[in-house]
Amino acid sequence: MSYNLLKGKRGIIFGALDANSIAWKTAERVHEEGGKFVLTNAPIALRMGQINELAEKTNSEVIPADATSLEDLENLITKATEILGGKLDFVLHSIGMSVNVRKGNHYTNQNYDFTHKGWDISAVSFHKTMQVLYQKDAMSEWGSIIALTYMASQRVFPDYNDMADNKAYLESIARSFGYYFGRDKKVRVNTISQSPTPTTAGQGVKGFDGFISYADKMSPLGNATALDCANYTVAMFSDLTKRVTLQNLYNDGGFSNMGVSDAVMEAFVEGK
Ligand code: NAI
């Protein structure tokens, strides 16, 4: 269903790799709600992924950018405002990668070059993106910037590895930069903390299947899907949430406030 919530709005969507990506679903929903946007991803992901299919479907252009490169981000933001015909109303940062996770290094046995690379991609890239947007004065007043995060930033989930630290850093950047963006440009900055979701990045986490079914059983409303996340992001990009900023917003079926659920308890009752 479409409500035209984003009619006339322009933006950039980072991180659509394939049809499972949260950013892919978000691009589809933003398009349905009347928003126009440029899609972007790292050059290597553009070669491997199916982004052209999404671009065609949503009448959008694709501009490659490695989100750790200031030069790429400057080029992206300049070109996006030219293509879209004005300043931006929304930006989605949907980027995450841990080299330690990818290489199977345990949290207690990190390769710090990998730690640094993963931190740059997953967290500092959000600062870099906002710094370029801020310095170029590329956001419209009452614009909205969202990054995606996960609960392991605040509580222990053993196999989330150094991504837990990256997400804590990402959430802090949202608050710190959000202050300046709000004060100086009237722009909102928030993070959405999403349930475990079966995507390429999600499935890279060891024991993901157990992880996802545990969260589902623990949450009174069950896990939020990628489409649920896309819908929440549309609401956050719309004018209906104009004074929500500096927040970490849970889209997790209630998981973050649970201690234990009946469904999880049952698995521990003796004899069962
Ligand atoms: P995904 O694998 O579809 O998306 C991750 C994206 O990051 C990919 O498109 C990848 O190409 C991009 N990326 C990696 N390095 C990059 C770079 N140097 N420059 C630009 N882009 C780069 O997976 P998903 O799950 O859609 O991830 C999106 C966001 O959602 C991430 O921040 C992830 O941590 C977050 N998230 C995911 C959850 C899950 O369980 N899947 C749960 C909570 C948050």
Short mmCIF file of C-alpha atoms and ligand atoms in Angstrom, two decimals:
data_model
loop_
_atom_site.label_atom_id
_atom_site.label_comp_id
_atom_site.label_asym_id
_atom_site.label_seq_id
_atom_site.Cartn_x
_atom_site.Cartn_y
_atom_site.Cartn_z
CA MET A 1 0.00 0.00 0.00
CA SER A 2 1.28 3.48 -0.82
CA TYR A 3 0.49 6.72 0.98
CA ASN A 4 2.67 9.07 -1.10
CA LEU A 5 4.61 9.85 2.07
CA LEU A 6 7.79 10.74 0.17
CA LYS A 7 6.33 12.55 -2.83
CA GLY A 8 8.83 15.14 -4.10
CA LYS A 9 11.63 13.98 -1.79
CA ARG A 10 15.17 13.16 -2.99
CA GLY A 11 17.86 11.02 -1.45
CA ILE A 12 20.70 8.50 -1.54
CA ILE A 13 20.41 4.81 -0.60
CA PHE A 14 23.64 2.99 0.28
CA GLY A 15 24.02 -0.79 0.53
CA ALA A 16 21.58 -2.60 -1.80
CA LEU A 17 23.50 -5.74 -2.79
CA ASP A 18 20.73 -8.21 -3.70
CA ALA A 19 16.99 -8.68 -3.21
CA ASN A 20 17.54 -9.79 0.43
CA SER A 21 19.34 -6.56 1.39
CA ILE A 22 17.46 -4.28 3.77
CA ALA A 23 18.49 -1.37 1.50
CA TRP A 24 16.95 -3.13 -1.52
CA LYS A 25 13.57 -3.44 0.22
CA THR A 26 13.88 0.16 1.39
CA ALA A 27 14.56 1.39 -2.16
CA GLU A 28 11.44 -0.44 -3.38
CA ARG A 29 9.29 1.08 -0.63
CA VAL A 30 10.72 4.60 -1.02
CA HIS A 31 9.99 4.37 -4.74
CA GLU A 32 6.40 3.25 -4.05
CA GLU A 33 5.98 6.23 -1.71
CA GLY A 34 7.03 8.67 -4.46
CA GLY A 35 10.67 9.33 -3.42
CA LYS A 36 13.47 9.75 -6.00
CA PHE A 37 16.98 8.56 -5.23
CA VAL A 38 20.44 7.57 -6.37
CA LEU A 39 21.63 4.05 -5.46
CA THR A 40 25.22 3.48 -4.41
CA ASN A 41 27.49 0.65 -3.34
CA ALA A 42 31.18 -0.23 -3.30
CA PRO A 43 32.58 -0.78 -6.84
CA ILE A 44 33.27 -4.47 -6.10
CA ALA A 45 29.71 -5.03 -4.86
CA LEU A 46 28.37 -3.39 -8.02
CA ARG A 47 30.27 -5.91 -10.10
CA MET A 48 29.04 -8.87 -8.04
CA GLY A 49 25.49 -7.76 -7.18
CA GLN A 50 22.28 -7.22 -9.08
CA ILE A 51 21.82 -3.51 -8.45
CA ASN A 52 21.05 -2.61 -12.10
CA GLU A 53 17.84 -4.61 -11.84
CA LEU A 54 16.78 -2.49 -8.85
CA ALA A 55 17.84 0.73 -10.61
CA GLU A 56 15.67 -0.11 -13.59
CA LYS A 57 12.69 -0.99 -11.43
CA THR A 58 12.93 2.25 -9.44
CA ASN A 59 14.03 4.60 -12.28
CA SER A 60 17.21 5.46 -10.46
CA GLU A 61 20.86 5.90 -11.33
CA VAL A 62 23.73 4.02 -9.73
CA ILE A 63 26.90 5.82 -8.64
CA PRO A 64 29.75 3.67 -7.31
CA ALA A 65 31.33 4.78 -4.03
CA ASP A 66 33.53 3.05 -1.50
CA ALA A 67 32.05 4.54 1.68
CA THR A 68 35.50 4.72 3.30
CA SER A 69 36.80 7.06 0.55
CA LEU A 70 36.14 10.80 1.01
CA GLU A 71 36.88 11.35 -2.66
CA ASP A 72 34.20 8.81 -3.69
CA LEU A 73 31.70 10.30 -1.23
CA GLU A 74 32.31 13.83 -2.50
CA ASN A 75 31.79 12.69 -6.08
CA LEU A 76 28.65 10.75 -5.09
CA ILE A 77 27.01 13.62 -3.23
CA THR A 78 27.83 16.23 -5.89
CA LYS A 79 26.52 14.00 -8.69
CA ALA A 80 23.42 12.91 -6.74
CA THR A 81 22.29 16.51 -6.18
CA GLU A 82 22.88 17.25 -9.87
CA ILE A 83 20.95 14.18 -11.06
CA LEU A 84 18.07 14.67 -8.61
CA GLY A 85 17.89 18.41 -9.20
CA GLY A 86 18.44 19.78 -5.70
CA LYS A 87 19.42 19.18 -2.09
CA LEU A 88 18.70 15.84 -0.43
CA ASP A 89 15.83 15.02 1.93
CA PHE A 90 16.93 11.55 3.01
CA VAL A 91 20.01 9.29 3.23
CA LEU A 92 20.11 5.61 4.23
CA HIS A 93 23.45 4.18 5.46
CA SER A 94 22.98 0.40 5.22
CA ILE A 95 26.60 -0.75 5.29
CA GLY A 96 28.38 -3.31 7.43
CA MET A 97 31.34 -5.65 7.13
CA SER A 98 33.80 -7.25 9.55
CA VAL A 99 36.96 -8.69 8.03
CA ASN A 100 37.62 -10.62 11.27
CA VAL A 101 34.18 -12.30 10.97
CA ARG A 102 34.82 -13.03 7.31
CA LYS A 103 38.21 -14.60 8.03
CA GLY A 104 36.90 -16.57 11.02
CA ASN A 105 39.02 -14.77 13.64
CA HIS A 106 37.60 -15.11 17.15
CA TYR A 107 36.94 -11.94 19.17
CA THR A 108 39.82 -12.90 21.47
CA ASN A 109 42.21 -13.28 18.56
CA GLN A 110 41.75 -10.23 16.34
CA ASN A 111 43.92 -9.16 13.47
CA TYR A 112 43.96 -5.40 14.13
CA ASP A 113 44.42 -4.44 10.49
CA PHE A 114 41.13 -6.26 9.90
CA THR A 115 39.59 -4.62 12.99
CA HIS A 116 40.55 -1.21 11.63
CA LYS A 117 39.19 -1.93 8.16
CA GLY A 118 35.86 -3.24 9.51
CA TRP A 119 35.52 -0.20 11.81
CA ASP A 120 36.19 2.16 8.91
CA ILE A 121 33.58 0.46 6.69
CA SER A 122 30.90 -0.17 9.33
CA ALA A 123 31.16 2.93 11.54
CA VAL A 124 33.50 5.73 10.39
CA SER A 125 31.94 5.66 6.90
CA PHE A 126 28.80 7.08 8.56
CA HIS A 127 30.80 10.01 9.94
CA LYS A 128 32.49 10.54 6.56
CA THR A 129 29.15 10.52 4.74
CA MET A 130 27.64 13.04 7.14
CA GLN A 131 30.74 15.24 7.11
CA VAL A 132 30.62 15.51 3.32
CA LEU A 133 26.84 16.17 3.38
CA TYR A 134 27.32 18.81 6.09
CA GLN A 135 30.28 20.59 4.49
CA LYS A 136 28.64 20.66 1.06
CA ASP A 137 25.38 21.84 2.65
CA ALA A 138 23.72 19.07 0.64
CA MET A 139 20.76 18.30 2.96
CA SER A 140 17.44 20.19 2.91
CA GLU A 141 15.98 21.52 6.16
CA TRP A 142 14.00 18.79 7.96
CA GLY A 143 15.90 16.15 6.03
CA SER A 144 16.41 12.73 7.64
CA ILE A 145 19.51 10.52 7.87
CA ILE A 146 19.26 6.88 9.03
CA ALA A 147 21.89 4.21 9.71
CA LEU A 148 21.11 0.59 10.55
CA THR A 149 22.42 -1.02 13.70
CA TYR A 150 22.03 -4.10 15.92
CA MET A 151 21.40 -4.73 19.60
CA ALA A 152 24.88 -6.29 20.08
CA SER A 153 26.08 -2.68 20.42
CA GLN A 154 24.61 -2.69 23.93
CA ARG A 155 24.33 -6.32 25.04
CA VAL A 156 26.58 -9.34 24.60
CA PHE A 157 25.96 -11.62 21.61
CA PRO A 158 29.17 -13.69 21.50
CA ASP A 159 29.58 -14.39 17.79
CA TYR A 160 28.75 -10.86 16.65
CA ASN A 161 32.48 -10.31 17.21
CA ASP A 162 33.97 -6.86 16.49
CA MET A 163 30.77 -5.77 14.72
CA ALA A 164 29.37 -5.21 18.25
CA ASP A 165 32.04 -2.56 18.85
CA ASN A 166 31.52 -1.06 15.38
CA LYS A 167 27.79 -0.72 16.02
CA ALA A 168 28.39 0.98 19.40
CA TYR A 169 30.66 3.47 17.62
CA LEU A 170 28.10 3.97 14.83
CA GLU A 171 25.31 4.75 17.32
CA SER A 172 27.53 7.26 19.08
CA ILE A 173 28.34 9.01 15.77
CA ALA A 174 24.60 9.34 15.11
CA ARG A 175 24.15 11.21 18.40
CA SER A 176 27.29 13.34 18.15
CA PHE A 177 26.90 14.39 14.50
CA GLY A 178 23.12 14.57 14.93
CA TYR A 179 23.58 17.40 17.42
CA TYR A 180 25.44 19.58 14.89
CA PHE A 181 23.19 18.58 11.99
CA GLY A 182 20.11 19.48 14.05
CA ARG A 183 21.48 22.73 15.45
CA ASP A 184 22.94 24.05 12.21
CA LYS A 185 20.81 22.55 9.43
CA LYS A 186 17.58 21.26 11.05
CA VAL A 187 18.35 17.72 9.88
CA ARG A 188 17.41 14.55 11.83
CA VAL A 189 19.93 11.75 12.47
CA ASN A 190 18.84 8.40 13.93
CA THR A 191 19.78 4.73 13.97
CA ILE A 192 17.30 1.87 13.59
CA SER A 193 18.20 -1.22 15.60
CA GLN A 194 16.84 -4.10 13.54
CA SER A 195 16.06 -7.76 14.39
CA PRO A 196 18.40 -10.40 12.92
CA THR A 197 17.47 -10.62 9.23
CA PRO A 198 18.54 -13.23 6.66
CA THR A 199 20.78 -11.17 4.32
CA THR A 200 24.34 -11.61 3.06
CA ALA A 201 25.77 -9.58 5.98
CA GLY A 202 23.45 -11.24 8.54
CA GLN A 203 24.24 -14.78 7.46
CA GLY A 204 27.96 -14.08 7.79
CA VAL A 205 27.54 -14.21 11.58
CA LYS A 206 28.41 -17.64 13.06
CA GLY A 207 25.36 -19.53 14.38
CA PHE A 208 22.97 -17.15 12.59
CA ASP A 209 20.12 -19.71 12.38
CA GLY A 210 20.07 -20.19 16.16
CA PHE A 211 20.38 -16.46 16.64
CA ILE A 212 17.39 -15.65 14.45
CA SER A 213 15.05 -18.29 15.90
CA TYR A 214 16.01 -17.37 19.50
CA ALA A 215 15.21 -13.68 18.81
CA ASP A 216 11.94 -14.67 17.18
CA LYS A 217 10.85 -16.77 20.19
CA MET A 218 11.90 -14.05 22.59
CA SER A 219 9.98 -11.23 20.87
CA PRO A 220 6.23 -10.84 21.54
CA LEU A 221 5.68 -9.69 17.95
CA GLY A 222 8.34 -11.95 16.41
CA ASN A 223 11.35 -10.74 14.42
CA ALA A 224 10.99 -7.64 12.25
CA THR A 225 11.59 -8.47 8.57
CA ALA A 226 13.60 -6.46 6.03
CA LEU A 227 10.27 -5.10 4.73
CA ASP A 228 9.29 -4.00 8.27
CA CYS A 229 12.61 -2.17 8.48
CA ALA A 230 12.00 -0.54 5.08
CA ASN A 231 8.58 0.66 6.26
CA TYR A 232 10.01 2.11 9.46
CA THR A 233 12.68 3.92 7.44
CA VAL A 234 10.01 5.36 5.12
CA ALA A 235 8.21 6.72 8.20
CA MET A 236 11.47 8.22 9.46
CA PHE A 237 12.12 9.84 6.06
CA SER A 238 8.60 11.32 5.99
CA ASP A 239 7.43 14.63 7.45
CA LEU A 240 5.49 12.70 10.11
CA THR A 241 8.61 12.29 12.28
CA LYS A 242 10.15 15.76 11.98
CA ARG A 243 11.35 16.16 15.54
CA VAL A 244 12.66 12.65 16.17
CA THR A 245 16.45 12.88 16.31
CA LEU A 246 19.54 11.51 18.16
CA GLN A 247 17.61 8.28 18.83
CA ASN A 248 18.42 4.61 18.58
CA LEU A 249 15.02 3.27 17.47
CA TYR A 250 14.23 -0.42 18.01
CA ASN A 251 12.50 -2.30 15.21
CA ASP A 252 12.71 -5.69 16.84
CA GLY A 253 9.24 -7.01 17.78
CA GLY A 254 9.87 -6.05 21.41
CA PHE A 255 13.08 -8.09 21.87
CA SER A 256 15.12 -5.29 23.46
CA ASN A 257 12.86 -5.02 26.52
CA MET A 258 12.40 -8.74 27.15
CA GLY A 259 13.98 -10.73 29.98
CA VAL A 260 12.59 -14.10 28.97
CA SER A 261 9.48 -15.34 27.14
CA ASP A 262 7.26 -18.40 27.78
CA ALA A 263 8.47 -19.91 24.49
CA VAL A 264 12.12 -19.67 25.56
CA MET A 265 11.39 -20.83 29.14
CA GLU A 266 9.68 -23.95 27.82
CA ALA A 267 12.91 -25.11 26.24
CA PHE A 268 14.49 -25.14 29.72
CA VAL A 269 11.75 -26.89 31.71
CA GLU A 270 13.15 -30.21 32.96
CA GLY A 271 11.96 -33.28 31.11
CA LYS A 272 11.03 -31.38 27.94
P1 NAI B 1 23.83 -6.76 2.99
O1 NAI B 1 25.01 -7.65 2.95
O2 NAI B 1 22.77 -6.95 1.99
O3 NAI B 1 24.30 -5.21 3.00
C1 NAI B 1 25.55 -4.77 3.46
C2 NAI B 1 26.06 -3.79 2.41
O4 NAI B 1 27.27 -3.12 2.80
C3 NAI B 1 26.35 -4.48 1.06
O5 NAI B 1 25.56 -3.91 0.03
C4 NAI B 1 27.82 -4.19 0.85
O6 NAI B 1 28.20 -4.12 -0.50
C5 NAI B 1 27.95 -2.85 1.58
N1 NAI B 1 29.34 -2.46 1.78
C6 NAI B 1 30.35 -3.23 2.32
N2 NAI B 1 31.52 -2.54 2.25
C7 NAI B 1 31.24 -1.33 1.70
C8 NAI B 1 32.03 -0.19 1.38
N3 NAI B 1 33.36 -0.15 1.61
N4 NAI B 1 31.43 0.89 0.79
C9 NAI B 1 30.10 0.87 0.53
N5 NAI B 1 29.29 -0.18 0.82
C10 NAI B 1 29.86 -1.27 1.39
O7 NAI B 1 23.22 -6.96 4.48
P2 NAI B 1 22.11 -6.18 5.33
O8 NAI B 1 21.76 -7.09 6.42
O9 NAI B 1 21.05 -5.65 4.45
O10 NAI B 1 22.97 -5.00 5.99
C11 NAI B 1 22.57 -3.66 5.97
C12 NAI B 1 22.79 -3.01 7.32
O11 NAI B 1 21.87 -3.57 8.28
C13 NAI B 1 24.19 -3.22 7.92
O12 NAI B 1 24.59 -2.04 8.58
C14 NAI B 1 23.93 -4.33 8.93
O13 NAI B 1 24.90 -4.37 9.94
C15 NAI B 1 22.57 -3.87 9.45
N6 NAI B 1 21.84 -4.88 10.22
C16 NAI B 1 21.66 -6.14 9.72
C17 NAI B 1 21.02 -7.10 10.46
C18 NAI B 1 20.90 -8.49 9.94
O14 NAI B 1 20.66 -9.40 10.74
N7 NAI B 1 21.01 -8.70 8.65
C19 NAI B 1 20.49 -6.81 11.82
C20 NAI B 1 20.68 -5.44 12.24
C21 NAI B 1 21.35 -4.52 11.46
#
